[in-house]
Amino acid sequence: MNTKILNPRKAINKAFLKIKPNRIEIDNFKNNLIQLLNRSKNSKTESEEFHKNLISDFLKKTYYEQKYFINTKDRSDLVIHNGKEAKSSVGVIIEAKRPTNKNEMLTKEKINVKALHELVLYYLRERITGNNLEVKHFIATNINEWFIFDSAEFEKHFAKNKDFVKQFKDFEEKRLSGITTDVFYNDIAKPFIAQLETEIEFTYFDIRDYEKSSTHVSKLIALFKLFSPENLLKLSFVNDSNSLDKKFYSELLHIIGLSEIKKGSKKLITRNQKDKRNSGSLLENAIIQLEILDKIYELNNPNEFGNITEKKLFDVALELNITWINRILFIKLLEAQLIKYHNGDKDFEFLNLKKIKDYDDLNSLFFQVLAIKKEDRNDNVKSVFEQVPYLNSSLFEPTKIEHSTIFISNLQNNNLLPIHSSTVLKDENGKKRRGKINAIEYLFEFLNAYDFSSEGSEEIQEDNKTLINASVLGLIFEKINGYKDGSFFTPGFITMYMSRETIRKAVIQKFNDKKKWKCKSITDIYNKIKIENIEEANEIINDLKICDPAVGSGHFLVSALNEIIAIKNDLKILSDVDGKRLKEYSVEVANDELIVTDEDEKLFEYNYKSRESQRIQEALFYEKKTLIENCLFGVDINPNSVKICCLRLWIELLKNAYYKKDGELETLPNIDINIKCGNSLVSRFEVDADLGNALKDSKWTVDSYRVAVDTYRNAENKKQKHSMQKLINDI
């Protein structure tokens, strides 16, 4: 029998490693940990029951008391249930020993002892006898040393072995000569574990090693997360792409002027009822301006939004709002990233009333700052937004509907908006704010109450702010955008599974077709790739074409992007811009997030002053850029979906934005060309048609279209971009 020992950091879901615990939580953990260690030191001669209660108190006070029931169950020393009641299923089984009981307790060198045998028996009683599929972890501890086994290990080694399960059933049903538990431990479990040829994996640590860390609480973060319900009970956590932050969502709807209603089994987004509408909301403000300026009738196609005037006003105003909010949330993510890059320097804050006093200033930020090179900006914005980079993204180009109707600068500036009843805003006494507030001030304060800096290493959230990341925003916009029929957001675990199952098979097929191999797995391909063929291997993968015909928020495309990069990591062909492999780093997908760690399991964090960090950041940016431009395509009948999908892909690039040698942030390509508004069920051509035939009577070729698209993506100025857009539209 072989063992594989993980440290706490290695055992935790890497996406969960990125989550910042707040100061109150980590201080509470530190105090309870010190108390546990002190009580244990002074009670070495006490009973096993005494030590079991110390562990129970520690877990309850730190995490579990409010939501999860902890107590004994049958012969198990301690169990953590998956709910508040004793009748809820068992999630964690703990076997506690006295620190002085060395004979029955596991050691790193010897785990085939009574404590493990007991855990195996309790597991089989839950899993086989009780048919409990919800046990997540098994723990053996003497307070000082901790051994934590994932349920998947017990399932693989014990529940899946028919002979072992039969012996267990014979024992339980008293068909054996011995009926005491010692018979199971010594005559069944011990010899079975001894003859195992497969490796048993577990997490090990000595809690006394963390005693010195109590003065440096940042070193306790991994241990804090290891004991948490999110880890031990495998719960979803705050940046999980399947979880909706309801507080953020409901208050954002309030600021926009929308509400969620239930119609049958669907949840729909609607305009607020007449008696609850407020001119301060972004939606109502926009509708008023559209009416006053009579802009509905200036649309290129007035019937595009239907014939009923009120519905038309709502649909146009909603599309404008989604465009504006898209930009604002992207800017908030950019601001958070710049502050992080510069070690918390508040000079890089710019989405606030000090720099943006009204909607005119916000409009200027969109089109006179982010869309204009620093040297070409007007004097009135140069000094105010000195730290804001030029991005060259279509996100900050006026849209057709803005040209035809109104810009955000047309909104009334002085309108007040009632504060949401469940607001995140606090007054000077730390209580929820009440009353009314200027709408743009409300929007900025609301966004500032959350943490948008989701990329980077482990740290403590000093302001106790909730994290909002790209996945959460994608879910929110999918819900808002699905207002007509109810939203259909594909959860992250499904898009991850779809991407993994389909793209890995496609990669294997690509290599087999190109190289005339007969590989059946990614491992087979890895074994055949030679170092000198790394560039060719990348080209083969970069030739993949992935199209989502109902792209929605772009969730599947983001999962596909992450999966392709993870595949390149598995094949050891992920390279920097000079073709040098990133072999010192691990790049993998966890909870629908791309996680980069070094050899010590530390999360990668960009530091523009570090040459190595710069190399990795550039490599990830160009890898994503190459794949987004060449491999990922999407279509949706809803123009708002197209906007949201583009936003998600831009955000993925923003995560790895880097500073160039001239000190400017790398610009973003115009990736919107890959995401089209259209009906995937209707086509003028067969899927495999030769489009050259369609163009044979024109002055264009398929190659001229390709050149135009490539030039558009990387256009260096607006003139070039617009001329390419016209050419593409003509073709």
XYZ file of C-alpha atoms in Angstrom:
731
model
C 0.000 0.000 0.000
C 1.354 3.402 -1.032
C 0.243 6.801 0.210
C 0.164 10.256 -1.310
C 0.242 13.105 1.205
C -1.178 16.545 0.378
C -0.607 19.733 2.341
C -3.649 21.948 3.088
C -3.001 24.289 0.158
C -2.755 21.371 -2.275
C -6.004 19.846 -0.990
C -8.182 22.931 -1.478
C -10.077 23.659 -4.687
C -7.816 26.151 -6.462
C -10.702 28.440 -7.325
C -11.523 28.559 -3.593
C -7.895 29.505 -2.876
C -8.560 32.784 -4.694
C -11.390 33.763 -2.365
C -10.380 36.384 0.178
C -11.627 35.757 3.739
C -12.643 38.935 5.483
C -10.786 40.274 8.500
C -13.543 39.399 10.989
C -13.648 35.746 9.844
C -9.894 35.214 9.913
C -9.474 36.897 13.312
C -12.253 34.739 14.744
C -10.540 31.635 13.344
C -7.190 32.680 14.810
C -8.662 33.245 18.278
C -10.528 29.924 18.263
C -7.445 28.092 17.023
C -5.296 29.528 19.835
C -7.977 28.543 22.347
C -8.087 24.984 20.968
C -4.299 24.609 21.168
C -4.117 26.036 24.699
C -6.912 23.822 26.021
C -5.352 20.778 24.393
C -1.934 21.466 25.975
C -3.461 21.639 29.430
C -5.548 18.485 29.129
C -3.321 15.695 27.827
C -4.529 13.276 30.487
C -8.212 13.972 29.860
C -10.500 11.426 28.156
C -11.131 10.968 24.455
C -14.612 12.395 25.045
C -13.066 15.602 26.418
C -10.856 16.068 23.336
C -13.742 15.287 21.014
C -15.712 18.123 22.615
C -12.780 20.516 22.125
C -12.868 19.781 18.392
C -16.653 20.152 18.291
C -16.501 23.535 20.070
C -13.777 24.779 17.720
C -15.710 23.846 14.580
C -19.029 25.179 15.864
C -17.683 28.534 17.023
C -15.623 29.087 13.895
C -18.005 28.011 11.134
C -20.827 25.568 11.697
C -23.073 26.476 14.642
C -25.697 28.468 12.705
C -26.237 26.208 9.680
C -24.845 22.720 10.349
C -25.565 20.270 13.141
C -22.500 18.704 14.810
C -22.801 15.806 17.255
C -22.122 12.120 17.714
C -24.021 9.569 15.640
C -24.233 5.885 16.538
C -20.620 4.806 17.135
C -19.070 7.746 15.249
C -17.175 10.118 17.549
C -18.314 13.229 15.726
C -20.211 14.002 12.544
C -20.971 17.211 10.669
C -24.392 17.057 9.058
C -25.265 18.676 5.730
C -28.000 20.724 7.387
C -29.212 22.231 10.673
C -31.129 19.171 11.818
C -29.896 15.820 13.156
C -32.071 14.104 10.559
C -30.125 15.735 7.699
C -27.544 13.551 5.964
C -24.038 13.095 7.346
C -21.420 15.134 5.470
C -18.215 14.612 7.488
C -17.218 11.801 9.895
C -14.525 12.542 12.486
C -12.642 9.998 14.587
C -11.003 11.717 17.570
C -8.175 10.274 19.671
C -6.354 11.533 22.739
C -2.916 13.037 21.975
C -1.377 10.294 24.130
C -3.110 7.431 22.292
C -0.309 6.609 19.876
C -1.261 2.993 19.173
C -4.612 3.715 17.571
C -3.744 6.993 15.808
C -2.443 7.289 12.250
C 1.030 8.561 11.477
C 2.387 9.764 8.141
C 4.384 6.534 7.907
C 1.661 4.171 9.116
C -2.043 4.690 8.412
C -3.259 1.072 8.628
C -4.319 1.428 12.266
C -7.531 1.375 14.288
C -8.537 5.026 13.663
C -8.613 4.388 9.908
C -10.408 1.059 10.379
C -13.080 2.859 12.394
C -13.546 5.488 9.694
C -13.892 2.750 7.065
C -16.559 0.971 9.113
C -18.536 4.190 9.700
C -18.227 5.016 6.005
C -19.584 1.640 4.897
C -22.489 1.951 7.306
C -23.379 5.323 5.799
C -22.642 4.447 2.186
C -23.736 0.792 1.886
C -26.252 0.332 4.702
C -27.666 3.869 4.700
C -27.160 4.567 0.965
C -25.816 8.010 1.877
C -24.127 9.511 -1.177
C -23.555 12.859 0.525
C -20.609 12.045 2.815
C -17.782 14.312 1.663
C -14.793 13.794 4.004
C -13.378 11.554 6.742
C -11.093 12.900 9.437
C -8.855 11.230 12.021
C -7.257 13.568 14.557
C -5.705 13.759 18.009
C -6.120 17.578 17.897
C -2.450 18.018 17.036
C -2.231 15.890 13.901
C -4.958 15.791 11.252
C -5.558 13.222 8.501
C -8.336 14.142 6.045
C -9.579 11.715 3.384
C -11.838 12.705 0.486
C -14.904 10.484 0.087
C -13.805 9.718 -3.493
C -10.798 7.850 -2.036
C -13.010 5.704 0.195
C -15.433 5.102 -2.672
C -12.633 3.959 -4.979
C -10.788 1.730 -2.500
C -13.631 0.313 -0.397
C -17.186 0.746 -1.758
C -16.200 -0.298 -5.283
C -14.592 -3.547 -4.116
C -17.311 -6.228 -4.215
C -15.406 -8.756 -2.086
C -14.715 -6.212 0.638
C -18.349 -5.001 0.637
C -19.522 -8.635 0.886
C -17.291 -9.187 3.930
C -18.710 -6.008 5.489
C -22.301 -7.179 4.878
C -21.512 -10.614 6.319
C -20.086 -8.927 9.408
C -23.056 -6.568 9.810
C -25.550 -9.389 9.431
C -23.603 -11.487 11.965
C -22.832 -14.265 9.522
C -19.196 -14.435 10.687
C -17.851 -16.270 13.720
C -16.895 -13.014 15.406
C -19.388 -10.180 15.876
C -17.328 -7.513 17.728
C -16.001 -4.484 15.863
C -12.462 -5.691 16.574
C -13.169 -8.583 14.197
C -13.966 -6.095 11.433
C -10.941 -3.938 12.282
C -8.345 -6.711 12.618
C -9.645 -9.545 10.432
C -11.315 -7.632 7.576
C -10.163 -3.996 7.270
C -6.514 -4.322 8.301
C -5.516 -7.168 5.948
C -7.548 -5.661 3.097
C -5.831 -2.252 3.407
C -2.412 -3.932 3.737
C -2.775 -5.702 0.387
C -4.018 -2.628 -1.535
C -1.817 -1.965 -4.543
C -3.384 1.378 -5.396
C -2.288 4.651 -3.812
C -4.317 6.164 -0.955
C -4.339 9.963 -0.962
C -4.966 12.124 2.099
C -4.275 15.562 3.509
C -1.966 15.801 6.511
C -0.864 18.656 8.764
C 0.190 19.247 12.341
C -1.851 22.080 13.764
C 0.985 23.013 16.127
C 2.992 24.169 13.103
C 0.481 26.997 12.704
C 0.803 28.219 16.297
C 3.626 30.578 15.350
C 1.535 31.859 12.437
C -1.070 33.328 14.767
C 0.817 36.632 14.684
C 0.902 36.495 10.854
C -2.708 35.702 10.071
C -2.144 35.655 6.307
C -0.327 32.328 6.820
C -3.517 30.880 8.332
C -5.658 31.425 5.234
C -5.162 27.948 3.740
C -5.945 26.251 7.069
C -8.979 28.500 7.574
C -10.312 27.403 4.174
C -9.509 23.732 4.765
C -11.800 23.528 7.832
C -14.586 25.582 6.223
C -17.986 24.165 5.147
C -17.150 25.187 1.573
C -14.257 22.693 1.641
C -15.323 19.931 4.047
C -18.951 19.853 2.844
C -18.007 20.791 -0.743
C -20.385 23.737 -0.926
C -20.500 26.353 -3.664
C -18.637 29.528 -2.789
C -18.826 33.206 -3.560
C -17.170 33.229 -7.007
C -18.761 29.978 -8.083
C -20.153 30.528 -11.587
C -23.303 28.607 -10.605
C -24.141 30.996 -7.738
C -26.085 34.211 -8.060
C -25.239 37.010 -5.638
C -28.858 37.897 -4.915
C -28.102 41.099 -2.994
C -25.970 42.502 -5.802
C -28.474 41.357 -8.412
C -31.568 42.810 -6.732
C -29.979 46.192 -5.981
C -28.555 46.472 -9.507
C -32.057 45.769 -10.878
C -33.376 48.520 -8.586
C -30.819 51.052 -9.861
C -31.613 50.145 -13.477
C -35.374 50.288 -12.818
C -36.277 46.623 -13.280
C -37.877 43.965 -11.106
C -38.029 40.180 -11.176
C -41.427 38.468 -11.144
C -42.455 34.817 -11.192
C -44.750 33.708 -13.997
C -45.533 30.015 -13.713
C -42.226 28.218 -13.350
C -40.246 31.062 -14.946
C -38.652 34.134 -13.416
C -39.032 37.131 -15.716
C -37.439 40.574 -15.662
C -39.910 43.414 -16.223
C -40.154 47.171 -16.043
C -41.293 48.260 -12.595
C -45.025 48.682 -12.073
C -46.260 52.244 -12.700
C -46.606 53.087 -9.025
C -43.009 51.960 -8.372
C -41.285 53.678 -11.291
C -38.799 56.430 -10.534
C -37.285 58.935 -12.942
C -33.933 58.498 -11.181
C -33.496 54.927 -12.402
C -31.389 54.491 -15.522
C -34.238 52.851 -17.441
C -36.933 55.446 -16.669
C -34.466 58.305 -17.221
C -33.669 56.847 -20.658
C -37.350 56.310 -21.539
C -38.148 59.931 -20.610
C -35.343 61.244 -22.825
C -36.345 58.977 -25.719
C -39.890 60.379 -25.484
C -38.857 64.017 -25.071
C -36.422 63.911 -27.990
C -38.803 61.788 -30.109
C -35.937 59.423 -30.852
C -37.917 56.225 -31.410
C -38.921 57.402 -34.881
C -35.312 58.082 -35.871
C -34.336 54.416 -35.642
C -33.057 52.969 -38.926
C -35.755 50.324 -38.704
C -38.598 51.688 -36.517
C -40.426 48.342 -36.556
C -37.398 46.431 -35.272
C -38.677 46.825 -31.714
C -42.352 46.161 -32.470
C -45.303 48.449 -33.130
C -46.542 49.229 -29.624
C -44.935 52.503 -28.544
C -44.609 51.709 -24.828
C -43.049 48.307 -25.508
C -40.759 49.873 -28.117
C -39.602 52.493 -25.596
C -38.885 49.797 -23.020
C -36.963 47.551 -25.434
C -34.819 50.411 -26.787
C -34.144 51.772 -23.293
C -33.234 48.300 -22.030
C -30.741 47.739 -24.861
C -29.179 51.123 -24.124
C -29.028 50.291 -20.408
C -27.333 46.955 -21.045
C -24.759 48.715 -23.242
C -24.058 51.324 -20.563
C -23.978 48.926 -17.635
C -21.711 46.576 -19.630
C -19.197 49.392 -20.009
C -19.469 50.559 -16.402
C -18.953 47.069 -14.939
C -16.029 46.429 -17.286
C -14.516 49.732 -16.139
C -15.042 48.713 -12.497
C -13.139 45.469 -13.143
C -10.405 47.471 -14.903
C -10.164 49.933 -12.004
C -9.867 47.097 -9.466
C -7.165 45.448 -11.562
C -5.128 48.654 -11.920
C -5.286 49.261 -8.159
C -4.110 45.684 -7.566
C -1.268 46.047 -10.057
C -0.132 49.130 -8.150
C -0.331 47.661 -4.627
C -3.541 49.396 -3.577
C -2.617 52.880 -4.861
C -5.874 54.874 -4.656
C -4.651 57.254 -7.388
C -5.871 54.611 -9.805
C -9.469 54.968 -8.622
C -11.462 56.885 -11.198
C -15.051 55.598 -11.111
C -16.186 58.058 -8.442
C -17.802 61.477 -8.030
C -14.433 63.223 -7.625
C -13.623 62.523 -11.273
C -17.053 61.791 -12.757
C -19.594 64.306 -11.521
C -22.395 63.610 -13.994
C -23.474 61.555 -17.007
C -21.555 63.905 -19.346
C -18.308 62.972 -17.589
C -19.221 59.290 -17.809
C -19.801 59.686 -21.541
C -16.390 61.371 -21.821
C -14.769 58.450 -19.997
C -16.295 56.051 -22.537
C -15.427 57.873 -25.736
C -12.781 60.516 -24.986
C -10.590 58.493 -22.638
C -10.790 54.701 -23.012
C -11.236 54.947 -26.794
C -8.491 57.563 -27.367
C -4.702 57.255 -27.035
C -3.348 59.320 -24.140
C -1.434 61.716 -26.369
C -4.551 62.397 -28.489
C -6.957 63.102 -25.624
C -8.531 66.525 -25.096
C -6.926 68.706 -22.435
C -10.118 68.696 -20.341
C -9.817 64.936 -19.707
C -6.029 64.452 -19.834
C -5.242 65.486 -16.267
C -8.424 64.091 -14.683
C -7.986 60.624 -16.180
C -4.200 60.534 -16.396
C -4.003 56.987 -14.979
C -6.724 55.512 -17.198
C -5.293 53.461 -20.092
C -6.310 53.459 -23.750
C -8.016 50.154 -24.563
C -8.915 50.393 -28.280
C -11.923 48.136 -27.762
C -15.207 48.181 -29.667
C -16.832 48.243 -26.246
C -16.008 51.958 -26.169
C -17.267 52.764 -29.645
C -20.749 54.297 -29.966
C -23.245 51.610 -30.945
C -25.753 51.913 -33.772
C -28.622 52.301 -31.342
C -26.783 55.100 -29.492
C -26.185 56.921 -32.803
C -29.868 56.528 -33.646
C -31.300 57.464 -30.239
C -29.463 58.827 -27.183
C -26.141 58.584 -25.360
C -25.758 58.304 -21.599
C -24.882 62.022 -21.607
C -28.518 62.740 -22.555
C -29.747 61.496 -19.165
C -30.919 63.975 -16.541
C -28.224 64.428 -13.897
C -30.094 65.650 -10.828
C -32.707 62.918 -10.434
C -32.893 61.234 -7.057
C -33.434 57.512 -6.534
C -34.838 55.879 -3.356
C -32.290 53.605 -1.682
C -33.149 49.913 -1.988
C -34.738 48.400 1.133
C -32.005 45.721 1.328
C -29.179 48.034 0.301
C -25.525 47.245 0.827
C -24.879 50.945 1.530
C -24.138 51.884 5.146
C -24.381 55.178 7.017
C -21.707 56.539 9.388
C -23.091 54.323 12.176
C -22.766 51.159 10.089
C -26.538 50.853 9.578
C -28.371 50.529 6.256
C -28.806 53.874 4.530
C -32.320 55.166 3.986
C -33.934 57.967 1.981
C -33.048 59.136 -1.528
C -29.732 59.712 -3.247
C -28.509 61.117 -6.574
C -28.690 58.240 -9.091
C -25.109 58.380 -10.396
C -23.770 58.752 -6.840
C -25.875 55.732 -5.856
C -24.442 53.665 -8.715
C -20.822 54.464 -7.803
C -21.300 53.873 -4.066
C -23.131 50.617 -4.765
C -20.314 49.288 -6.969
C -17.676 50.450 -4.491
C -19.338 48.373 -1.762
C -18.185 45.202 -3.582
C -14.788 43.734 -4.376
C -14.134 43.368 -8.105
C -10.460 42.359 -7.832
C -10.933 38.612 -8.250
C -7.577 37.880 -9.896
C -4.468 37.304 -7.809
C -3.011 35.666 -4.756
C -4.494 34.850 -1.380
C -5.025 37.803 0.886
C -7.429 39.103 3.511
C -10.398 41.260 2.560
C -9.912 44.145 4.967
C -13.118 45.972 4.010
C -15.334 42.882 4.383
C -16.626 43.362 0.843
C -18.328 40.619 -1.169
C -16.471 39.436 -4.264
C -18.061 39.978 -7.694
C -16.302 38.316 -10.627
C -16.892 37.811 -14.345
C -18.864 34.583 -13.877
C -21.277 36.240 -11.450
C -21.735 39.168 -13.855
C -22.397 36.761 -16.727
C -25.173 35.067 -14.774
C -26.703 38.423 -13.796
C -26.761 39.703 -17.365
C -28.097 36.440 -18.710
C -31.029 36.826 -16.304
C -31.625 40.477 -17.221
C -31.329 39.731 -20.921
C -33.694 36.751 -20.714
C -36.553 38.956 -19.545
C -38.932 37.891 -22.346
C -38.889 34.139 -21.857
C -37.149 33.652 -18.534
C -33.402 33.212 -18.396
C -31.687 29.993 -19.399
C -28.244 30.193 -17.870
C -26.167 27.044 -18.329
C -24.414 26.342 -14.992
C -20.625 26.250 -14.893
C -20.374 22.560 -14.040
C -22.299 21.771 -17.249
C -20.283 24.072 -19.548
C -17.079 22.683 -17.982
C -18.221 19.111 -18.620
C -19.359 19.886 -22.173
C -16.079 21.612 -22.965
C -13.922 18.901 -21.457
C -15.764 16.015 -23.104
C -16.062 17.525 -26.568
C -12.879 19.567 -26.979
C -10.493 16.882 -25.736
C -11.986 14.426 -28.232
C -11.722 17.052 -30.971
C -8.052 17.682 -30.122
C -7.284 13.944 -30.264
C -9.018 13.723 -33.647
C -7.121 16.784 -34.943
C -3.748 15.257 -34.060
C -4.717 11.846 -35.460
C -5.875 13.415 -38.750
C -2.857 15.696 -39.083
C -0.113 13.335 -37.877
C -1.679 10.010 -38.910
C -1.490 8.848 -35.291
C -3.878 6.469 -33.548
C -3.999 8.156 -30.159
C -6.927 7.500 -27.838
C -6.178 10.017 -25.088
C -4.463 13.311 -24.343
C -1.778 11.285 -22.541
C -1.108 9.335 -25.755
C -0.606 12.616 -27.632
C 1.654 13.964 -24.879
C 3.862 10.877 -25.177
C 4.241 11.434 -28.941
C 4.929 15.176 -29.006
C 8.622 16.020 -29.211
C 10.087 19.274 -27.909
C 10.979 20.432 -31.421
C 7.332 19.982 -32.471
C 5.789 22.273 -29.841
C 5.040 25.062 -32.332
C 3.339 22.640 -34.728
C 1.310 21.146 -31.858
C 0.059 24.617 -30.909
C -0.900 25.312 -34.515
C -2.920 22.080 -34.685
C -4.921 23.063 -31.593
C -5.274 26.678 -32.749
C -6.954 25.337 -35.896
C -9.989 24.216 -33.867
C -13.218 26.055 -34.671
C -15.854 26.215 -31.926
C -19.194 27.924 -32.503
C -22.052 28.325 -30.043
C -25.217 28.856 -32.146
C -27.190 30.292 -29.198
C -24.352 32.015 -27.414
C -26.251 33.928 -24.702
C -23.807 35.421 -22.217
C -20.887 33.547 -23.786
C -20.536 31.151 -20.865
C -19.788 28.121 -23.043
C -17.171 30.013 -25.071
C -15.391 31.091 -21.878
C -15.397 27.491 -20.628
C -14.086 26.347 -24.021
C -11.317 28.964 -23.896
C -10.220 27.795 -20.450
C -10.368 24.126 -21.455
C -8.170 24.611 -24.529
C -5.514 26.360 -22.428
C -5.735 23.559 -19.821
C -5.256 20.978 -22.604
C -2.141 22.798 -23.796
C -0.876 22.736 -20.213
C -1.517 18.971 -20.000
C 0.400 18.471 -23.248
C 3.244 20.687 -21.918
C 3.072 22.885 -25.031
C 1.773 26.085 -23.385
C 4.427 28.630 -24.332
C 5.352 32.297 -23.964
C 5.610 34.752 -26.868
C 9.175 33.563 -27.564
C 8.112 29.923 -27.736
C 9.561 29.002 -24.330
C 7.352 26.530 -22.430
C 5.650 27.515 -19.153
C 6.819 24.279 -17.576
C 7.264 25.713 -14.072
C 3.572 26.539 -13.854
C 0.346 24.570 -13.662
C -2.668 25.910 -15.555
C -5.946 24.140 -14.899
C -9.703 24.682 -14.755
C -11.357 24.674 -11.323
C -14.981 25.705 -10.800
C -15.106 27.076 -14.334
C -12.120 29.351 -13.621
C -8.645 29.192 -15.135
C -6.212 28.858 -12.228
C -2.450 29.373 -12.586
C -0.124 28.154 -9.819
C 3.630 27.774 -9.473
C 5.599 24.745 -8.284
C 4.810 25.599 -4.639
C 1.053 25.730 -5.319
C 1.095 29.531 -4.941
C -1.404 31.392 -7.091
C 0.182 33.390 -9.894
C -0.083 37.138 -9.384
C 1.011 39.667 -11.986
C 3.785 42.032 -10.962
C 4.842 44.266 -13.856
C 8.197 44.921 -12.146
C 9.107 41.227 -12.258
C 10.537 39.901 -15.506
C 9.252 36.365 -14.923
C 5.795 37.599 -13.908
C 5.711 39.771 -17.026
C 6.601 36.738 -19.168
C 3.732 34.664 -17.746
C 1.163 37.461 -17.988
C 2.074 38.213 -21.611
C 1.942 34.510 -22.465
C -1.559 34.119 -20.986
C -2.819 37.279 -22.711
C -1.558 36.244 -26.145
C -2.742 32.678 -25.689
C -6.257 33.901 -24.899
C -6.144 36.481 -27.692
C -5.043 33.879 -30.262
C -7.721 31.403 -29.234
C -10.528 33.983 -29.033
C -9.657 35.388 -32.464
C -9.084 32.093 -34.259
C -11.133 29.428 -32.477
C -14.193 30.910 -30.770
C -17.356 32.043 -32.560
C -20.909 32.726 -31.466
C -24.316 33.628 -32.854
C -27.445 34.824 -31.080
C -30.749 36.176 -32.322
C -30.751 38.692 -29.451
C -28.430 41.713 -30.006
C -28.101 42.178 -26.243
C -26.706 38.646 -25.937
C -24.070 39.502 -28.531
C -23.014 42.524 -26.455
C -22.843 40.490 -23.246
C -20.872 37.683 -24.879
C -18.310 40.159 -26.229
C -18.062 41.665 -22.753
C -17.320 38.257 -21.194
C -14.552 37.557 -23.693
C -13.052 41.023 -23.205
C -13.091 40.433 -19.458
C -11.146 37.187 -19.942
C -8.474 39.182 -21.773
C -8.584 41.958 -19.188
C -7.662 39.400 -16.490
C -4.254 39.087 -18.133
C -3.764 42.646 -19.351
C -0.122 43.690 -18.961
C 2.056 46.767 -19.174
C 4.155 47.158 -22.323
C 7.673 48.557 -22.417
C 6.315 52.063 -23.064
C 4.411 51.878 -19.754
C 1.001 51.620 -21.417
C -1.456 48.791 -20.865
C -1.779 46.376 -23.795
C -4.837 47.229 -25.886
C -7.741 44.846 -26.449
C -8.541 43.489 -29.923
C -11.906 44.020 -31.592
C -13.177 40.510 -30.922
C -16.804 41.482 -31.554
C -16.305 40.458 -35.192
C -16.493 36.786 -34.068
C -19.872 37.163 -32.355
C -22.735 37.760 -34.772
C -26.362 38.697 -34.331
C -28.446 36.317 -36.433
C -30.734 33.309 -36.574
C -28.710 30.088 -36.448
C -31.667 28.078 -37.756
C -31.751 29.941 -41.071
C -28.913 30.012 -43.619
C -28.434 31.017 -47.245
C -25.751 28.351 -47.599
C -25.155 24.748 -46.605
C -22.823 24.302 -43.632
C -20.112 22.814 -45.850
C -20.753 25.068 -48.870
C -17.848 26.568 -50.832
C -18.351 30.288 -50.207
C -15.946 31.023 -53.035
C -18.777 30.130 -55.417
C -21.065 32.652 -53.743
C -18.470 35.392 -54.278
C -17.347 34.429 -57.808
C -19.388 37.174 -59.504
C -18.125 39.845 -57.085
C -14.778 41.613 -56.766
C -14.112 39.846 -53.448
C -12.767 36.460 -52.404
C -12.909 34.500 -49.178
C -9.278 35.501 -48.605
C -10.117 39.206 -48.948
C -12.790 38.713 -46.278
C -10.262 36.991 -43.995
C -7.758 39.828 -44.443
C -10.460 42.420 -43.691
C -11.491 40.590 -40.517
C -7.896 40.254 -39.310
C -7.233 43.936 -40.009
C -10.434 44.912 -38.185
C -9.487 42.927 -35.080
C -6.167 44.723 -34.722
C -7.038 48.091 -36.259
C -4.669 50.788 -35.031
C -7.111 53.677 -35.370
C -10.799 54.413 -35.859
C -10.441 55.277 -39.539
C -8.893 51.907 -40.358
C -11.427 50.116 -38.193
C -14.435 51.806 -39.782
C -13.171 51.230 -43.334
C -12.723 47.521 -42.554
C -16.184 47.387 -40.961
C -17.688 48.860 -44.138
C -15.814 46.377 -46.326
C -16.931 43.439 -44.156
C -20.542 44.637 -44.237
C -20.408 45.021 -48.025
C -19.072 41.478 -48.441
